[in-house]
Amino acid sequence: MINDDGLPTGTHKPALMNHLERLVAFIGGSPLNEELEKRLNRDYGPETARFQEMKQLLRSGIEENWACYQVIDGADYRRGRLGIAADGVHDFVIESARLKDVKGKYHKHPLGEINMIQPVDPQSRFCDTGEGWKVFPPGTSHYPTVSGGTCTFIFLLPKGEIEYHED
């Protein structure tokens, strides 16, 4: 179960939480690697009803102000915690984000990161990836960069671990 106690909520949030619980169960004990990225894009990819429903629910969450509710760096860089999945395996902290033509803070993923990329503008990309799933394996680092317009995201951080570094 995903705990969202004390976090903003709204009409459409329970439906997204149900989707995310099924997603966490699908991921199970899988290592965060290229194989998981392939499985996510095959079974939960943009052409699936699941992906499209989750995307629409996140957009509803932005309108209802329970997703992407914190300003990080102006209106073009927003995030918001959705909940914590205490599954005893990855214990994902699940976040939402909305970025427009932004280069974010350089950071490392000690345990990895999973991103569900949802372009708002058809040509927008996140770290050179369009609509779909991108998995950063443990130990990888990057500048979270959106180009070509606006993207919304759901991202999962194992145990919430992320390390920010100076440029």
PDB file of C-alpha atoms in Angstrom:
ATOM      1  CA  MET A   1       0.000   0.000   0.000  1.00  0.00           C
ATOM      2  CA  ILE A   2       1.123   3.534  -0.731  1.00  0.00           C
ATOM      3  CA  ASN A   3       1.067   5.917   2.209  1.00  0.00           C
ATOM      4  CA  ASP A   4       0.092   9.469   1.319  1.00  0.00           C
ATOM      5  CA  ASP A   5      -0.799  10.661   4.826  1.00  0.00           C
ATOM      6  CA  GLY A   6      -0.324  14.395   5.249  1.00  0.00           C
ATOM      7  CA  LEU A   7       0.120  15.001   1.512  1.00  0.00           C
ATOM      8  CA  PRO A   8      -2.252  16.994  -0.693  1.00  0.00           C
ATOM      9  CA  THR A   9      -5.182  15.029  -2.090  1.00  0.00           C
ATOM     10  CA  GLY A  10      -8.056  15.439  -4.513  1.00  0.00           C
ATOM     11  CA  THR A  11     -10.808  13.704  -6.426  1.00  0.00           C
ATOM     12  CA  HIS A  12      -8.559  11.772  -8.820  1.00  0.00           C
ATOM     13  CA  LYS A  13      -5.703  10.875  -6.463  1.00  0.00           C
ATOM     14  CA  PRO A  14      -7.111   7.525  -5.200  1.00  0.00           C
ATOM     15  CA  ALA A  15      -7.330   6.226  -8.784  1.00  0.00           C
ATOM     16  CA  LEU A  16      -3.694   7.149  -9.456  1.00  0.00           C
ATOM     17  CA  MET A  17      -2.626   5.552  -6.162  1.00  0.00           C
ATOM     18  CA  ASN A  18      -4.346   2.313  -7.254  1.00  0.00           C
ATOM     19  CA  HIS A  19      -2.409   2.362 -10.538  1.00  0.00           C
ATOM     20  CA  LEU A  20       0.847   3.058  -8.683  1.00  0.00           C
ATOM     21  CA  GLU A  21       0.255   0.177  -6.267  1.00  0.00           C
ATOM     22  CA  ARG A  22      -0.142  -2.195  -9.230  1.00  0.00           C
ATOM     23  CA  LEU A  23       2.986  -0.696 -10.818  1.00  0.00           C
ATOM     24  CA  VAL A  24       5.050  -1.253  -7.651  1.00  0.00           C
ATOM     25  CA  ALA A  25       3.789  -4.867  -7.528  1.00  0.00           C
ATOM     26  CA  PHE A  26       4.760  -5.304 -11.205  1.00  0.00           C
ATOM     27  CA  ILE A  27       8.279  -4.010 -10.487  1.00  0.00           C
ATOM     28  CA  GLY A  28       8.540  -6.324  -7.468  1.00  0.00           C
ATOM     29  CA  GLY A  29      12.141  -7.158  -6.618  1.00  0.00           C
ATOM     30  CA  SER A  30      13.459  -6.398 -10.119  1.00  0.00           C
ATOM     31  CA  PRO A  31      16.811  -4.655 -10.274  1.00  0.00           C
ATOM     32  CA  LEU A  32      16.654  -1.139 -11.690  1.00  0.00           C
ATOM     33  CA  ASN A  33      18.341  -1.730 -15.022  1.00  0.00           C
ATOM     34  CA  GLU A  34      17.853  -1.775 -18.798  1.00  0.00           C
ATOM     35  CA  GLU A  35      15.815  -4.991 -18.634  1.00  0.00           C
ATOM     36  CA  LEU A  36      13.298  -3.356 -16.272  1.00  0.00           C
ATOM     37  CA  GLU A  37      13.100  -0.351 -18.600  1.00  0.00           C
ATOM     38  CA  LYS A  38      12.266  -2.701 -21.496  1.00  0.00           C
ATOM     39  CA  ARG A  39       9.593  -4.500 -19.429  1.00  0.00           C
ATOM     40  CA  LEU A  40       8.010  -1.218 -18.351  1.00  0.00           C
ATOM     41  CA  ASN A  41       7.927   0.098 -21.920  1.00  0.00           C
ATOM     42  CA  ARG A  42       6.464  -3.199 -23.158  1.00  0.00           C
ATOM     43  CA  ASP A  43       3.832  -3.785 -20.451  1.00  0.00           C
ATOM     44  CA  TYR A  44       3.190  -0.222 -19.211  1.00  0.00           C
ATOM     45  CA  GLY A  45       4.294   1.768 -22.267  1.00  0.00           C
ATOM     46  CA  PRO A  46       2.651   4.775 -23.932  1.00  0.00           C
ATOM     47  CA  GLU A  47       0.474   2.591 -26.157  1.00  0.00           C
ATOM     48  CA  THR A  48      -1.166   0.919 -23.149  1.00  0.00           C
ATOM     49  CA  ALA A  49      -4.367   2.059 -21.469  1.00  0.00           C
ATOM     50  CA  ARG A  50      -2.525   1.950 -18.108  1.00  0.00           C
ATOM     51  CA  PHE A  51       0.032   4.530 -19.213  1.00  0.00           C
ATOM     52  CA  GLN A  52      -2.568   6.835 -20.718  1.00  0.00           C
ATOM     53  CA  GLU A  53      -4.809   6.594 -17.641  1.00  0.00           C
ATOM     54  CA  MET A  54      -1.896   7.363 -15.303  1.00  0.00           C
ATOM     55  CA  LYS A  55      -0.885  10.297 -17.490  1.00  0.00           C
ATOM     56  CA  GLN A  56      -4.411  11.722 -17.441  1.00  0.00           C
ATOM     57  CA  LEU A  57      -4.721  11.199 -13.686  1.00  0.00           C
ATOM     58  CA  LEU A  58      -1.444  13.046 -13.091  1.00  0.00           C
ATOM     59  CA  ARG A  59      -2.639  15.937 -15.253  1.00  0.00           C
ATOM     60  CA  SER A  60      -5.862  15.992 -13.195  1.00  0.00           C
ATOM     61  CA  GLY A  61      -3.684  16.053 -10.078  1.00  0.00           C
ATOM     62  CA  ILE A  62      -1.868  19.125 -11.357  1.00  0.00           C
ATOM     63  CA  GLU A  63      -5.219  20.860 -11.894  1.00  0.00           C
ATOM     64  CA  GLU A  64      -6.394  19.755  -8.421  1.00  0.00           C
ATOM     65  CA  ASN A  65      -3.043  20.859  -6.883  1.00  0.00           C
ATOM     66  CA  TRP A  66      -2.011  17.510  -5.357  1.00  0.00           C
ATOM     67  CA  ALA A  67       0.663  16.842  -7.994  1.00  0.00           C
ATOM     68  CA  CYS A  68       3.564  19.116  -8.964  1.00  0.00           C
ATOM     69  CA  TYR A  69       2.493  21.520  -6.207  1.00  0.00           C
ATOM     70  CA  GLN A  70       5.919  22.774  -5.037  1.00  0.00           C
ATOM     71  CA  VAL A  71       7.772  25.449  -6.966  1.00  0.00           C
ATOM     72  CA  ILE A  72      11.427  24.438  -7.285  1.00  0.00           C
ATOM     73  CA  ASP A  73      12.709  27.066  -9.703  1.00  0.00           C
ATOM     74  CA  GLY A  74       9.872  29.229 -10.992  1.00  0.00           C
ATOM     75  CA  ALA A  75       6.740  28.104 -12.798  1.00  0.00           C
ATOM     76  CA  ASP A  76       8.767  25.951 -15.202  1.00  0.00           C
ATOM     77  CA  TYR A  77      10.142  23.561 -12.541  1.00  0.00           C
ATOM     78  CA  ARG A  78       7.675  22.061 -10.071  1.00  0.00           C
ATOM     79  CA  ARG A  79       7.542  18.858  -8.023  1.00  0.00           C
ATOM     80  CA  GLY A  80       5.297  17.233  -5.471  1.00  0.00           C
ATOM     81  CA  ARG A  81       5.417  14.037  -3.426  1.00  0.00           C
ATOM     82  CA  LEU A  82       2.599  11.594  -4.166  1.00  0.00           C
ATOM     83  CA  GLY A  83       3.349   8.960  -1.529  1.00  0.00           C
ATOM     84  CA  ILE A  84       5.671   6.275  -0.181  1.00  0.00           C
ATOM     85  CA  ALA A  85       5.354   2.630  -1.200  1.00  0.00           C
ATOM     86  CA  ALA A  86       6.578   0.626   1.791  1.00  0.00           C
ATOM     87  CA  ASP A  87       6.853  -2.683  -0.068  1.00  0.00           C
ATOM     88  CA  GLY A  88       9.864  -3.951   1.897  1.00  0.00           C
ATOM     89  CA  VAL A  89      11.870  -4.220  -1.324  1.00  0.00           C
ATOM     90  CA  HIS A  90      12.527  -0.861  -2.960  1.00  0.00           C
ATOM     91  CA  ASP A  91      10.401   1.270  -0.583  1.00  0.00           C
ATOM     92  CA  PHE A  92       9.868   3.826  -3.335  1.00  0.00           C
ATOM     93  CA  VAL A  93       9.289   7.479  -2.621  1.00  0.00           C
ATOM     94  CA  ILE A  94       6.968   8.460  -5.469  1.00  0.00           C
ATOM     95  CA  GLU A  95       7.120  12.023  -6.770  1.00  0.00           C
ATOM     96  CA  SER A  96       5.512  14.091  -9.506  1.00  0.00           C
ATOM     97  CA  ALA A  97       7.222  16.746 -11.598  1.00  0.00           C
ATOM     98  CA  ARG A  98       6.512  19.263 -14.324  1.00  0.00           C
ATOM     99  CA  LEU A  99       9.450  20.808 -16.177  1.00  0.00           C
ATOM    100  CA  LYS A 100       9.620  23.122 -19.170  1.00  0.00           C
ATOM    101  CA  ASP A 101      12.939  23.628 -20.952  1.00  0.00           C
ATOM    102  CA  VAL A 102      14.829  23.194 -17.683  1.00  0.00           C
ATOM    103  CA  LYS A 103      18.239  21.871 -16.717  1.00  0.00           C
ATOM    104  CA  GLY A 104      17.832  20.783 -13.097  1.00  0.00           C
ATOM    105  CA  LYS A 105      20.371  20.189 -10.348  1.00  0.00           C
ATOM    106  CA  TYR A 106      23.045  17.572 -10.937  1.00  0.00           C
ATOM    107  CA  HIS A 107      22.380  14.503  -8.820  1.00  0.00           C
ATOM    108  CA  LYS A 108      23.312  10.881  -8.281  1.00  0.00           C
ATOM    109  CA  HIS A 109      20.963   7.920  -7.847  1.00  0.00           C
ATOM    110  CA  PRO A 110      22.586   5.680  -5.194  1.00  0.00           C
ATOM    111  CA  LEU A 111      19.849   3.056  -5.657  1.00  0.00           C
ATOM    112  CA  GLY A 112      18.552   4.127  -9.088  1.00  0.00           C
ATOM    113  CA  GLU A 113      15.481   5.981 -10.339  1.00  0.00           C
ATOM    114  CA  ILE A 114      12.462   5.141 -12.499  1.00  0.00           C
ATOM    115  CA  ASN A 115      10.830   7.871 -14.603  1.00  0.00           C
ATOM    116  CA  MET A 116       7.475   7.822 -16.381  1.00  0.00           C
ATOM    117  CA  ILE A 117       7.924  10.540 -19.010  1.00  0.00           C
ATOM    118  CA  GLN A 118       4.784  12.271 -20.277  1.00  0.00           C
ATOM    119  CA  PRO A 119       5.450  15.003 -22.872  1.00  0.00           C
ATOM    120  CA  VAL A 120       2.930  17.837 -22.838  1.00  0.00           C
ATOM    121  CA  ASP A 121       4.462  19.258 -26.005  1.00  0.00           C
ATOM    122  CA  PRO A 122       4.920  16.507 -28.628  1.00  0.00           C
ATOM    123  CA  GLN A 123       8.596  17.315 -29.253  1.00  0.00           C
ATOM    124  CA  SER A 124       9.601  17.623 -25.588  1.00  0.00           C
ATOM    125  CA  ARG A 125      12.175  15.178 -24.235  1.00  0.00           C
ATOM    126  CA  PHE A 126      13.599  14.264 -20.851  1.00  0.00           C
ATOM    127  CA  CYS A 127      17.304  13.418 -20.958  1.00  0.00           C
ATOM    128  CA  ASP A 128      16.891  12.705 -24.699  1.00  0.00           C
ATOM    129  CA  THR A 129      13.947  10.340 -24.099  1.00  0.00           C
ATOM    130  CA  GLY A 130      10.391  10.918 -25.317  1.00  0.00           C
ATOM    131  CA  GLU A 131       7.164   9.455 -23.954  1.00  0.00           C
ATOM    132  CA  GLY A 132       7.685   6.243 -22.020  1.00  0.00           C
ATOM    133  CA  TRP A 133       9.847   4.883 -19.232  1.00  0.00           C
ATOM    134  CA  LYS A 134      13.480   5.635 -18.429  1.00  0.00           C
ATOM    135  CA  VAL A 135      15.324   3.715 -15.718  1.00  0.00           C
ATOM    136  CA  PHE A 136      18.552   5.050 -14.239  1.00  0.00           C
ATOM    137  CA  PRO A 137      20.481   2.149 -12.655  1.00  0.00           C
ATOM    138  CA  PRO A 138      22.069   2.478  -9.207  1.00  0.00           C
ATOM    139  CA  GLY A 139      25.118   4.737  -9.122  1.00  0.00           C
ATOM    140  CA  THR A 140      24.183   6.785 -12.202  1.00  0.00           C
ATOM    141  CA  SER A 141      24.069  10.574 -12.188  1.00  0.00           C
ATOM    142  CA  HIS A 142      22.767  13.314 -14.462  1.00  0.00           C
ATOM    143  CA  TYR A 143      21.276  16.768 -14.845  1.00  0.00           C
ATOM    144  CA  PRO A 144      17.494  16.260 -15.164  1.00  0.00           C
ATOM    145  CA  THR A 145      17.006  18.101 -18.444  1.00  0.00           C
ATOM    146  CA  VAL A 146      13.832  18.788 -20.386  1.00  0.00           C
ATOM    147  CA  SER A 147      14.123  20.253 -23.868  1.00  0.00           C
ATOM    148  CA  GLY A 148      11.605  21.040 -26.590  1.00  0.00           C
ATOM    149  CA  GLY A 149       8.826  22.180 -24.269  1.00  0.00           C
ATOM    150  CA  THR A 150       7.057  20.763 -21.224  1.00  0.00           C
ATOM    151  CA  CYS A 151       7.013  17.255 -19.741  1.00  0.00           C
ATOM    152  CA  THR A 152       5.205  15.874 -16.737  1.00  0.00           C
ATOM    153  CA  PHE A 153       6.590  12.902 -14.806  1.00  0.00           C
ATOM    154  CA  ILE A 154       6.019  10.360 -12.171  1.00  0.00           C
ATOM    155  CA  PHE A 155       9.314   9.206 -10.702  1.00  0.00           C
ATOM    156  CA  LEU A 156      10.158   6.541  -8.179  1.00  0.00           C
ATOM    157  CA  LEU A 157      13.231   6.752  -5.940  1.00  0.00           C
ATOM    158  CA  PRO A 158      14.186   3.580  -4.040  1.00  0.00           C
ATOM    159  CA  LYS A 159      14.177   4.437  -0.325  1.00  0.00           C
ATOM    160  CA  GLY A 160      13.956   8.082  -1.421  1.00  0.00           C
ATOM    161  CA  GLU A 161      17.717   8.203  -1.920  1.00  0.00           C
ATOM    162  CA  ILE A 162      19.110  10.959  -4.101  1.00  0.00           C
ATOM    163  CA  GLU A 163      22.370  12.898  -3.716  1.00  0.00           C
ATOM    164  CA  TYR A 164      22.592  16.439  -5.056  1.00  0.00           C
ATOM    165  CA  HIS A 165      26.010  17.766  -6.042  1.00  0.00           C
ATOM    166  CA  GLU A 166      27.390  21.149  -6.998  1.00  0.00           C
ATOM    167  CA  ASP A 167      27.966  21.712 -10.726  1.00  0.00           C
TER     168      ASP A 167
END
